[in-house]
RNA sequence: GGAGCGGUGGCAGAGCGGUUGAAUGCGCUGGAUUCGAAAUCCAGUUGGGCUUCUGGUCCACGGGGGUUCGAAUCCCCCCUGCUCCGCCA
């Protein structure tokens, strides 16, 4: 959610920001509604001020008269009664006017809120302007010394690659048909070593974040209220992407939503709180099951483990003071955690600067990390895929966009401190999302006979096993 | 699922229709006292919006609606916590 004050001062910034992100939202209309509602409220407030003033005068008068009334007789009584009614009439007249304004205000407010929530955070000026993922820019690449990214898989390793789908079948790592039987398309069952590898990478990623990078381990709800989805800015825009548990239709108090990322739970923790500056930055990590409808992705990446409805993800979040330089620094460090993780797993990858059209509504900046997946890309005449990068991580820098919605603030010196409260800045990044990360793990570390080497950091999590198959 | 009792400022905890945005205590900040500290005393200490901003004003006592000239206080709905019973991984 953007700051309305900032919008008033510089609407063009937000209009341009929305255009660059390809978001269709009527910002001039909001500016207009905002002016209207403020004028109405100002008018209403001055009436309320009069009302409050009168109420303070009227109260004691009535009290006094009521006192007199008790000892009064017949005629006196009705005279006092009339006086009381007289006194009451002035505030009553004000009340009608206030109510009238109330109606005007509530006629405008829903519209205003709807537009307000949809205005995206303008991208930072150093984010390249572009329409879609095609305009993203490669920032850097990394590969282990045994891999030359300019050569084909076969040229690097001396044999043609099997896709992860073939490898999974070969070693019984995944059971797709039975997964689909239970839960429909894009569902799967990890079996045997498939499940073990899945758990190993999650544990490795989680432990690294906690033990080495000093993040606080958390378990958070994945079934949440709408407020949490709106607060974290996944709603209203992304409502199509979330599974809904429709409790109200069976008489429950509220509908719930399955989160598509642990970010929702982590960010929701300190909603509506004023944090002590001394306890910042908050660095938290969680591992949670993520649910995505993948609405609109029909026919895309239908095979394999790439695009699925349910997966597990280790997610990192940082909440800190409102300072651009600090946010940028955290952004870099959160990416570096991932880079070193991928390096220890010997997975070639690249950093991709997302352009404005690919940022999403809430980000000022986003950098994706993509791993090389030999089984992706176009196939040649012999049916061998060329390989391609596939997104495995996404590092977002949000400034105060999310925390403003969540009403998450901090103050110097904490509760006892002085000075104004300030809205926090937040950032988030994937650490490891599995089973998608199994794709490069299996495909990159496969041998000519189809067996797969397990990277050494994962071996302790697999009871010392060094190879699948 | 049933029954009962609650949700008030950073915390604890009063108020239960009228100068109450809120007693009191704790905490915190400043001052006095002291060589200094403790103790003591005095003062201050909720958040947010609008504004013609050394000021004015409105809103908020879980959330929303209602009654009333006036609501933290009465009524309705929802959320939520605790206790007991039931069920249960």
Coordinates of N, CA and C in Angstrom, one line a residue, chain A residues 125-344:
Chain A
X125 N 14.4 3.5 -9.5 CA 14.8 4.1 -10.8 C 15.8 3.3 -11.5
X126 N 16.6 2.5 -10.8 CA 17.6 1.7 -11.4 C 17.1 0.3 -11.9
X127 N 15.8 0.1 -11.8 CA 15.2 -1.1 -12.3 C 14.9 -0.9 -13.8
X128 N 15.4 -1.8 -14.6 CA 15.1 -1.5 -16.1 C 13.6 -1.6 -16.4
X129 N 13.2 -0.7 -17.3 CA 11.8 -0.7 -17.7 C 11.6 -1.8 -18.7
X130 N 10.6 -2.5 -18.6 CA 10.3 -3.6 -19.5 C 8.9 -4.1 -19.4
X131 N 8.4 -4.9 -20.4 CA 7.1 -5.3 -20.4 C 6.9 -6.7 -19.7
X132 N 7.9 -7.6 -19.9 CA 7.7 -8.9 -19.4 C 9.0 -9.5 -19.0
X133 N 8.9 -10.8 -18.7 CA 10.1 -11.5 -18.3 C 11.2 -11.5 -19.4
X134 N 10.8 -11.3 -20.6 CA 11.7 -11.3 -21.7 C 12.7 -10.1 -21.6
X135 N 12.3 -9.1 -20.9 CA 13.1 -7.9 -20.8 C 14.0 -7.9 -19.5
X136 N 14.0 -9.0 -18.9 CA 14.9 -9.1 -17.7 C 16.3 -9.2 -18.1
X137 N 17.2 -8.8 -17.2 CA 18.6 -8.6 -17.6 C 19.5 -9.5 -16.7
X138 N 20.3 -10.3 -17.4 CA 21.2 -11.2 -16.6 C 22.3 -10.3 -16.0
X139 N 22.5 -10.5 -14.7 CA 23.5 -9.7 -14.0 C 24.8 -10.5 -13.8
X140 N 24.7 -11.7 -13.5 CA 25.9 -12.5 -13.3 C 25.6 -14.0 -13.4
X141 N 26.6 -14.8 -13.7 CA 26.4 -16.2 -13.7 C 27.5 -16.9 -12.9
X142 N 27.2 -18.1 -12.5 CA 28.2 -18.9 -11.7 C 28.1 -20.3 -12.1
X143 N 29.2 -21.0 -12.2 CA 29.2 -22.4 -12.4 C 30.4 -23.1 -11.8
X144 N 30.3 -24.3 -11.3 CA 31.5 -25.0 -10.8 C 32.6 -25.2 -11.8
X145 N 33.8 -25.4 -11.4 CA 34.9 -25.5 -12.4 C 34.8 -26.6 -13.4
X146 N 33.9 -27.6 -13.1 CA 33.7 -28.7 -14.0 C 32.7 -28.5 -15.0
X147 N 32.1 -27.3 -15.0 CA 31.0 -27.0 -15.9 C 31.3 -25.7 -16.7
X148 N 31.3 -25.8 -18.1 CA 31.4 -24.6 -18.9 C 30.1 -24.3 -19.5
X149 N 29.6 -23.1 -19.1 CA 28.2 -22.8 -19.4 C 28.0 -22.5 -20.9
X150 N 29.1 -22.3 -21.6 CA 29.0 -22.1 -23.0 C 28.9 -23.4 -23.9
X151 N 29.1 -24.5 -23.2 CA 29.1 -25.8 -23.9 C 27.8 -26.5 -23.5
X152 N 27.4 -27.5 -24.4 CA 26.3 -28.3 -24.1 C 26.6 -29.2 -23.0
X153 N 25.5 -29.8 -22.5 CA 25.6 -30.8 -21.4 C 26.5 -31.9 -21.9
X154 N 26.3 -32.4 -23.1 CA 27.0 -33.5 -23.7 C 28.5 -33.2 -23.8
X155 N 28.8 -31.9 -24.3 CA 30.2 -31.5 -24.4 C 30.9 -31.4 -23.1
X156 N 30.1 -31.0 -22.0 CA 30.7 -30.9 -20.7 C 30.9 -32.3 -20.1
X157 N 29.9 -33.2 -20.2 CA 29.9 -34.4 -19.4 C 30.2 -35.7 -20.2
X158 N 30.1 -35.5 -21.5 CA 30.4 -36.7 -22.4 C 29.2 -37.6 -22.6
X159 N 28.1 -37.3 -22.2 CA 26.9 -38.1 -22.5 C 25.7 -37.2 -22.6
X160 N 24.6 -37.7 -23.2 CA 23.4 -36.9 -23.3 C 22.6 -37.0 -22.0
X161 N 22.0 -35.8 -21.6 CA 21.4 -35.8 -20.3 C 20.0 -36.4 -20.4
X162 N 19.6 -37.0 -19.3 CA 18.3 -37.4 -19.1 C 17.5 -36.3 -18.3
X163 N 16.3 -36.1 -18.6 CA 15.5 -35.1 -17.9 C 15.2 -35.6 -16.5
X164 N 14.8 -34.7 -15.6 CA 14.5 -35.1 -14.2 C 13.4 -36.1 -14.2
X165 N 12.5 -35.9 -15.2 CA 11.3 -36.8 -15.3 C 11.8 -38.2 -15.6
X166 N 12.7 -38.4 -16.5 CA 13.3 -39.7 -16.8 C 14.0 -40.3 -15.6
X167 N 14.8 -39.4 -14.9 CA 15.6 -39.8 -13.8 C 14.7 -40.3 -12.6
X168 N 13.6 -39.5 -12.4 CA 12.6 -39.8 -11.4 C 12.0 -41.2 -11.6
X169 N 11.6 -41.4 -12.9 CA 11.0 -42.7 -13.2 C 12.0 -43.8 -13.0
X170 N 13.2 -43.6 -13.5 CA 14.3 -44.6 -13.4 C 14.5 -45.1 -12.0
X171 N 14.5 -44.1 -11.1 CA 14.9 -44.5 -9.7 C 13.7 -44.5 -8.8
X172 N 12.5 -44.4 -9.4 CA 11.2 -44.4 -8.5 C 11.3 -43.3 -7.5
X173 N 11.6 -42.1 -7.9 CA 11.6 -41.0 -7.0 C 10.3 -40.3 -6.8
X174 N 9.5 -40.3 -7.9 CA 8.2 -39.7 -7.9 C 7.2 -40.6 -8.5
X175 N 6.0 -40.6 -8.0 CA 4.8 -41.3 -8.5 C 3.8 -40.3 -9.0
X176 N 3.8 -40.0 -10.2 CA 2.8 -39.0 -10.7 C 1.4 -39.5 -10.8
X177 N 1.2 -40.7 -11.5 CA -0.2 -41.2 -11.7 C -0.9 -41.3 -10.4
X178 N -0.3 -41.8 -9.3 CA -1.0 -41.9 -8.1 C -1.2 -40.6 -7.4
X179 N -0.3 -39.7 -7.6 CA -0.5 -38.3 -7.1 C -1.7 -37.7 -7.7
X180 N -1.8 -37.8 -9.0 CA -2.9 -37.3 -9.8 C -4.2 -38.0 -9.4
X181 N -4.1 -39.3 -9.1 CA -5.3 -40.0 -8.7 C -5.9 -39.4 -7.4
X182 N -5.0 -39.1 -6.5 CA -5.4 -38.5 -5.2 C -5.8 -37.1 -5.3
X183 N -5.1 -36.3 -6.0 CA -5.2 -34.8 -5.9 C -5.4 -34.1 -7.2
X184 N -5.4 -34.8 -8.3 CA -5.7 -34.1 -9.6 C -4.4 -33.7 -10.3
X185 N -4.6 -32.9 -11.3 CA -3.4 -32.5 -12.2 C -2.4 -31.7 -11.4
X186 N -1.2 -31.8 -11.8 CA 0.0 -31.1 -11.1 C 0.2 -31.6 -9.7
X187 N -0.2 -32.8 -9.5 CA 0.0 -33.4 -8.2 C 1.0 -34.6 -8.3
X188 N 1.7 -34.9 -7.2 CA 2.7 -35.9 -7.3 C 2.9 -36.5 -5.9
X189 N 3.6 -37.6 -5.9 CA 4.0 -38.2 -4.7 C 5.5 -38.4 -4.7
X190 N 6.2 -37.9 -3.8 CA 7.7 -38.2 -3.7 C 7.8 -39.5 -3.0
X191 N 8.6 -40.4 -3.6 CA 8.8 -41.7 -3.0 C 10.3 -42.0 -2.7
X192 N 10.5 -42.8 -1.7 CA 11.8 -43.3 -1.4 C 12.9 -42.2 -1.4
X193 N 13.9 -42.4 -2.2 CA 15.0 -41.4 -2.2 C 14.6 -40.0 -2.7
X194 N 13.5 -40.0 -3.5 CA 13.0 -38.7 -3.9 C 12.6 -37.9 -2.7
X195 N 11.8 -38.5 -1.8 CA 11.4 -37.9 -0.5 C 12.6 -37.6 0.4
X196 N 13.6 -38.4 0.4 CA 14.7 -38.2 1.2 C 15.5 -37.0 0.7
X197 N 15.7 -37.0 -0.6 CA 16.5 -35.8 -1.1 C 15.7 -34.5 -0.9
X198 N 14.4 -34.6 -1.1 CA 13.6 -33.4 -0.8 C 13.8 -32.9 0.6
X199 N 13.7 -33.8 1.6 CA 13.9 -33.5 3.0 C 15.3 -33.0 3.2
X200 N 16.3 -33.6 2.6 CA 17.7 -33.3 2.8 C 18.0 -31.8 2.4
X201 N 17.5 -31.4 1.2 CA 17.7 -30.1 0.7 C 17.0 -29.0 1.6
X202 N 15.8 -29.4 2.1 CA 15.1 -28.4 2.9 C 15.8 -28.3 4.3
X203 N 16.3 -29.4 4.8 CA 17.0 -29.4 6.1 C 18.3 -28.6 6.0
X204 N 19.0 -28.9 4.9 CA 20.3 -28.3 4.7 C 20.1 -26.7 4.6
X205 N 19.1 -26.3 3.8 CA 18.9 -24.9 3.6 C 18.5 -24.2 4.9
X206 N 17.6 -24.9 5.6 CA 17.1 -24.4 6.9 C 18.2 -24.2 7.9
X207 N 18.9 -25.3 8.1 CA 20.0 -25.3 9.1 C 21.1 -24.3 8.7
X208 N 21.4 -24.1 7.5 CA 22.4 -23.1 7.1 C 21.9 -21.7 7.5
X209 N 20.6 -21.4 7.2 CA 20.1 -20.1 7.6 C 20.1 -19.9 9.1
X210 N 19.8 -20.9 9.8 CA 19.8 -20.8 11.3 C 21.2 -20.8 11.9
X211 N 21.9 -21.8 11.5 CA 23.2 -22.0 12.2 C 24.3 -21.1 11.7
X212 N 24.3 -20.8 10.5 CA 25.4 -20.0 9.9 C 25.0 -18.6 9.7
X213 N 23.8 -18.3 9.2 CA 23.5 -17.0 8.9 C 22.7 -16.3 9.9
X214 N 22.4 -17.0 11.0 CA 21.8 -16.3 12.2 C 20.4 -15.9 12.1
X215 N 19.6 -16.6 11.3 CA 18.2 -16.3 11.2 C 17.4 -17.1 12.3
X216 N 16.3 -16.5 12.7 CA 15.5 -17.1 13.7 C 14.5 -18.1 13.1
X217 N 14.6 -19.4 13.6 CA 13.7 -20.4 13.0 C 12.3 -20.2 13.5
X218 N 11.4 -20.3 12.6 CA 10.0 -20.2 12.9 C 9.1 -21.2 12.2
X219 N 8.0 -21.5 12.9 CA 6.9 -22.3 12.2 C 5.7 -21.3 12.2
X220 N 5.1 -21.2 11.0 CA 4.0 -20.2 10.9 C 2.8 -20.9 10.3
X221 N 1.6 -20.3 10.5 CA 0.4 -20.9 9.9 C 0.5 -20.8 8.4
X222 N -0.1 -21.8 7.7 CA -0.2 -21.7 6.2 C -1.7 -21.5 5.8
X223 N -2.5 -21.7 6.8 CA -4.0 -21.4 6.6 C -4.3 -20.2 7.3
X224 N -4.6 -19.1 6.6 CA -4.7 -17.8 7.2 C -5.9 -17.0 6.8
X225 N -6.1 -15.9 7.5 CA -7.3 -15.1 7.2 C -7.0 -14.2 6.1
X226 N -8.0 -13.6 5.6 CA -7.9 -12.7 4.4 C -7.0 -11.5 4.8
X227 N -7.2 -11.1 6.0 CA -6.4 -9.9 6.5 C -4.9 -10.1 6.3
X228 N -4.4 -11.3 6.5 CA -3.0 -11.6 6.4 C -2.6 -11.6 4.9
X229 N -3.5 -12.0 4.1 CA -3.2 -12.0 2.6 C -3.2 -10.6 2.1
X230 N -4.1 -9.7 2.6 CA -4.2 -8.3 2.2 C -3.0 -7.6 2.7
X231 N -2.7 -7.9 4.0 CA -1.6 -7.2 4.7 C -0.3 -7.4 4.0
X232 N -0.1 -8.7 3.5 CA 1.2 -9.0 2.9 C 1.2 -8.6 1.4
X233 N 0.1 -8.1 1.0 CA -0.1 -7.5 -0.4 C -0.2 -8.6 -1.5
X234 N -0.6 -9.8 -1.0 CA -0.9 -10.9 -2.0 C -2.3 -10.7 -2.6
X235 N -3.2 -10.1 -1.7 CA -4.5 -9.7 -2.1 C -4.6 -8.2 -2.2
X236 N -5.5 -7.7 -3.0 CA -6.5 -8.4 -3.8 C -6.0 -8.9 -5.1
X237 N -4.8 -8.4 -5.6 CA -4.3 -8.8 -6.9 C -4.2 -10.3 -7.1
X238 N -3.7 -11.0 -6.1 CA -3.4 -12.4 -6.4 C -4.4 -13.4 -5.9
X239 N -5.6 -12.9 -5.7 CA -6.6 -13.8 -5.1 C -6.9 -15.1 -5.9
X240 N -6.7 -14.9 -7.3 CA -6.9 -16.1 -8.1 C -5.9 -17.2 -7.9
X241 N -4.8 -16.8 -7.3 CA -3.7 -17.8 -7.2 C -3.7 -18.6 -5.8
X242 N -4.7 -18.2 -5.0 CA -4.7 -18.8 -3.6 C -5.9 -19.7 -3.5
X243 N -5.7 -20.8 -2.9 CA -6.8 -21.7 -2.6 C -7.5 -21.1 -1.4
X244 N -8.9 -21.3 -1.5 CA -9.7 -20.7 -0.5 C -10.5 -21.8 0.2
X245 N -10.5 -21.7 1.5 CA -11.2 -22.6 2.3 C -12.5 -21.9 2.8
X246 N -13.6 -22.3 2.1 CA -14.8 -21.5 2.2 C -15.6 -21.9 3.4
X247 N -15.2 -21.4 4.6 CA -15.8 -21.8 5.8 C -17.2 -21.1 6.0
X248 N -17.3 -20.0 5.4 CA -18.6 -19.3 5.6 C -19.7 -20.0 5.0
X249 N -19.4 -20.7 3.9 CA -20.5 -21.4 3.2 C -21.1 -22.6 4.0
X250 N -20.3 -23.0 5.0 CA -20.8 -24.0 5.9 C -21.1 -23.5 7.3
X251 N -21.2 -22.2 7.4 CA -21.6 -21.6 8.6 C -20.5 -21.1 9.5
X252 N -19.3 -21.3 9.0 CA -18.1 -20.8 9.8 C -18.1 -19.3 9.8
X253 N -17.3 -18.7 10.7 CA -17.2 -17.3 10.8 C -16.4 -16.6 9.7
X254 N -15.4 -17.3 9.1 CA -14.6 -16.6 8.1 C -14.0 -17.6 7.2
X255 N -13.8 -17.1 6.0 CA -13.1 -17.9 5.0 C -11.6 -17.8 5.2
X256 N -10.9 -18.9 4.9 CA -9.4 -18.9 5.1 C -8.7 -19.2 3.8
X257 N -7.5 -18.9 3.8 CA -6.7 -19.1 2.5 C -5.4 -19.8 2.8
X258 N -5.1 -20.7 1.9 CA -3.8 -21.4 2.0 C -2.7 -20.5 1.4
X259 N -1.6 -20.3 2.1 CA -0.6 -19.4 1.7 C 0.3 -20.1 0.6
X260 N 0.7 -19.2 -0.3 CA 1.6 -19.7 -1.4 C 3.0 -19.5 -1.0
X261 N 3.3 -19.0 0.2 CA 4.7 -18.8 0.6 C 4.7 -18.6 2.1
X262 N 5.7 -19.0 2.8 CA 5.9 -18.7 4.2 C 6.0 -17.3 4.5
X263 N 6.3 -16.5 3.5 CA 6.4 -15.0 3.7 C 5.1 -14.5 4.4
X264 N 4.0 -15.0 4.1 CA 2.7 -14.5 4.6 C 2.7 -14.6 6.2
X265 N 3.0 -15.8 6.6 CA 3.1 -16.1 8.0 C 4.2 -15.3 8.7
X266 N 5.3 -15.3 8.1 CA 6.5 -14.6 8.8 C 6.2 -13.1 8.9
X267 N 5.6 -12.5 7.8 CA 5.4 -11.1 7.9 C 4.2 -10.7 8.8
X268 N 3.3 -11.7 8.9 CA 2.1 -11.4 9.8 C 2.4 -11.4 11.2
X269 N 3.5 -12.0 11.6 CA 3.9 -12.2 13.0 C 3.8 -10.8 13.8
X270 N 4.4 -9.8 13.3 CA 4.4 -8.6 14.0 C 3.5 -7.5 13.5
X271 N 2.4 -8.0 12.8 CA 1.4 -7.1 12.3 C 0.8 -6.3 13.5
X272 N 0.6 -5.0 13.2 CA 0.0 -4.1 14.2 C 0.9 -3.9 15.4
X273 N 2.1 -4.1 15.3 CA 3.0 -3.9 16.5 C 4.0 -2.7 16.2
X274 N 4.4 -2.1 17.4 CA 5.4 -1.1 17.3 C 6.7 -1.8 17.9
X275 N 7.6 -1.9 17.0 CA 8.8 -2.7 17.4 C 9.9 -1.7 18.0
X276 N 10.7 -2.3 18.8 CA 11.8 -1.5 19.4 C 12.9 -1.5 18.4
X277 N 13.4 -0.3 18.1 CA 14.4 -0.2 17.1 C 15.7 -1.1 17.4
X278 N 15.9 -1.2 18.7 CA 17.0 -2.0 19.2 C 17.0 -3.5 18.8
X279 N 15.8 -4.0 18.6 CA 15.6 -5.4 18.2 C 15.7 -5.6 16.7
X280 N 15.8 -4.6 16.0 CA 15.9 -4.7 14.5 C 17.3 -4.9 14.1
X281 N 17.6 -5.5 13.0 CA 16.7 -6.1 12.1 C 16.2 -7.5 12.6
X282 N 14.9 -7.8 12.3 CA 14.4 -9.1 12.5 C 14.8 -10.0 11.3
X283 N 15.5 -11.1 11.6 CA 15.8 -12.0 10.5 C 15.2 -13.3 10.8
X284 N 14.2 -13.8 10.0 CA 13.5 -15.0 10.3 C 13.5 -15.9 9.1
X285 N 13.4 -17.2 9.4 CA 13.4 -18.2 8.4 C 12.3 -19.2 8.8
X286 N 11.6 -19.7 7.8 CA 10.6 -20.8 8.0 C 10.7 -21.8 6.9
X287 N 10.2 -22.9 7.2 CA 9.9 -23.9 6.1 C 8.5 -24.3 6.2
X288 N 7.8 -24.1 5.1 CA 6.4 -24.3 5.1 C 5.9 -24.9 3.7
X289 N 4.8 -25.6 3.8 CA 4.2 -26.1 2.6 C 3.5 -24.9 1.9
X290 N 3.7 -24.8 0.6 CA 3.1 -23.7 -0.2 C 2.1 -24.2 -1.2
X291 N 1.0 -23.5 -1.3 CA -0.1 -23.9 -2.2 C -0.4 -22.8 -3.3
X292 N -0.4 -23.3 -4.5 CA -0.6 -22.3 -5.6 C -1.6 -22.9 -6.6
X293 N -2.6 -22.2 -6.9 CA -3.6 -22.7 -7.9 C -3.0 -22.7 -9.3
X294 N -2.0 -21.9 -9.6 CA -1.5 -21.8 -10.9 C -2.6 -21.6 -11.9
X295 N -3.5 -20.7 -11.5 CA -4.5 -20.3 -12.5 C -3.9 -19.5 -13.6
X296 N -4.3 -19.8 -14.8 CA -3.8 -19.1 -16.0 C -2.5 -19.8 -16.5
X297 N -2.1 -20.8 -15.8 CA -0.9 -21.5 -16.3 C -1.2 -22.8 -17.1
X298 N -2.4 -22.9 -17.5 CA -2.9 -24.1 -18.1 C -2.0 -24.5 -19.3
X299 N -1.5 -25.7 -19.4 CA -0.7 -26.1 -20.5 C 0.7 -25.7 -20.4
X300 N 1.1 -25.0 -19.3 CA 2.5 -24.5 -19.2 C 3.2 -25.5 -18.2
X301 N 4.3 -25.9 -18.6 CA 5.1 -26.8 -17.7 C 4.3 -27.8 -17.0
X302 N 3.5 -28.5 -17.8 CA 2.6 -29.5 -17.2 C 3.3 -30.8 -16.7
X303 N 4.4 -31.1 -17.3 CA 5.1 -32.3 -16.9 C 6.1 -32.1 -15.8
X304 N 6.3 -33.1 -15.0 CA 7.4 -33.0 -14.1 C 7.2 -32.2 -12.8
X305 N 8.2 -31.8 -12.2 CA 8.2 -31.1 -10.9 C 8.2 -29.6 -10.9
X306 N 8.2 -29.0 -12.1 CA 8.5 -27.6 -12.2 C 7.3 -26.8 -11.7
X307 N 6.1 -27.0 -12.2 CA 5.0 -26.2 -11.8 C 3.9 -27.0 -11.2
X308 N 3.8 -26.9 -9.9 CA 2.9 -27.9 -9.2 C 2.1 -27.1 -8.2
X309 N 1.1 -27.7 -7.7 CA 0.2 -27.0 -6.8 C 0.6 -26.9 -5.3
X310 N 1.5 -27.8 -5.0 CA 1.9 -27.9 -3.6 C 3.4 -28.2 -3.5
X311 N 4.1 -27.5 -2.7 CA 5.5 -27.7 -2.6 C 6.0 -27.2 -1.2
X312 N 7.2 -27.4 -0.9 CA 7.8 -26.9 0.4 C 8.9 -25.9 0.1
X313 N 8.9 -24.9 1.0 CA 9.9 -23.9 0.7 C 10.5 -23.4 2.0
X314 N 11.8 -23.2 2.0 CA 12.5 -22.5 3.0 C 12.5 -21.0 2.6
X315 N 12.0 -20.1 3.4 CA 11.9 -18.7 3.1 C 12.5 -17.9 4.1
X316 N 13.2 -16.9 3.6 CA 13.9 -15.9 4.6 C 13.2 -14.5 4.4
X317 N 13.1 -13.9 5.6 CA 12.5 -12.6 5.6 C 13.3 -11.7 6.5
X318 N 13.5 -10.4 6.1 CA 14.2 -9.4 7.0 C 13.3 -8.2 7.1
X319 N 13.1 -7.8 8.4 CA 12.4 -6.6 8.7 C 13.3 -5.6 9.4
X320 N 13.5 -4.4 8.9 CA 14.4 -3.5 9.5 C 13.9 -2.0 9.3
X321 N 14.8 -1.1 9.7 CA 14.5 0.3 9.7 C 14.2 0.8 8.3
X322 N 13.5 1.9 8.2 CA 13.2 2.5 7.0 C 14.4 3.3 6.4
X323 N 15.2 2.6 5.7 CA 16.4 3.2 5.2 C 16.8 2.5 3.9
X324 N 16.8 3.2 2.8 CA 17.1 2.6 1.5 C 18.4 1.9 1.5
X325 N 19.4 2.5 2.0 CA 20.7 1.9 1.9 C 20.8 0.5 2.7
X326 N 20.1 0.6 3.8 CA 20.0 -0.6 4.6 C 19.3 -1.7 3.9
X327 N 18.1 -1.4 3.3 CA 17.4 -2.3 2.5 C 18.2 -2.9 1.4
X328 N 18.9 -2.1 0.7 CA 19.7 -2.6 -0.4 C 20.8 -3.5 0.1
X329 N 21.4 -3.2 1.2 CA 22.4 -4.0 1.8 C 21.8 -5.4 2.2
X330 N 20.7 -5.4 2.8 CA 20.0 -6.7 3.1 C 19.7 -7.5 1.9
X331 N 19.3 -6.8 0.9 CA 18.9 -7.5 -0.4 C 20.1 -8.3 -0.9
X332 N 21.2 -7.6 -0.9 CA 22.5 -8.2 -1.4 C 22.8 -9.4 -0.5
X333 N 22.7 -9.3 0.8 CA 23.2 -10.3 1.7 C 22.2 -11.5 1.6
X334 N 20.9 -11.3 1.4 CA 20.0 -12.4 1.3 C 20.2 -13.2 0.0
X335 N 20.7 -12.5 -1.0 CA 21.0 -13.2 -2.3 C 22.3 -14.0 -2.1
X336 N 23.2 -13.4 -1.3 CA 24.5 -14.0 -1.2 C 24.4 -15.4 -0.4
X337 N 23.4 -15.4 0.5 CA 23.2 -16.6 1.2 C 22.8 -17.7 0.3
X338 N 21.9 -17.4 -0.7 CA 21.5 -18.3 -1.7 C 22.6 -18.7 -2.6
X339 N 23.4 -17.7 -3.0 CA 24.5 -18.0 -4.0 C 25.5 -19.0 -3.3
X340 N 25.8 -18.8 -2.1 CA 26.8 -19.7 -1.5 C 26.1 -21.1 -1.3
X341 N 24.8 -21.1 -1.0 CA 24.2 -22.4 -0.9 C 24.2 -23.2 -2.2
X342 N 23.9 -22.5 -3.3 CA 24.0 -23.1 -4.6 C 25.4 -23.5 -5.0
X343 N 26.3 -22.7 -4.6 CA 27.7 -23.1 -4.9 C 28.1 -24.3 -4.2
X344 N 27.7 -24.5 -2.9 CA 28.1 -25.7 -2.2 C 27.4 -26.9 -2.8

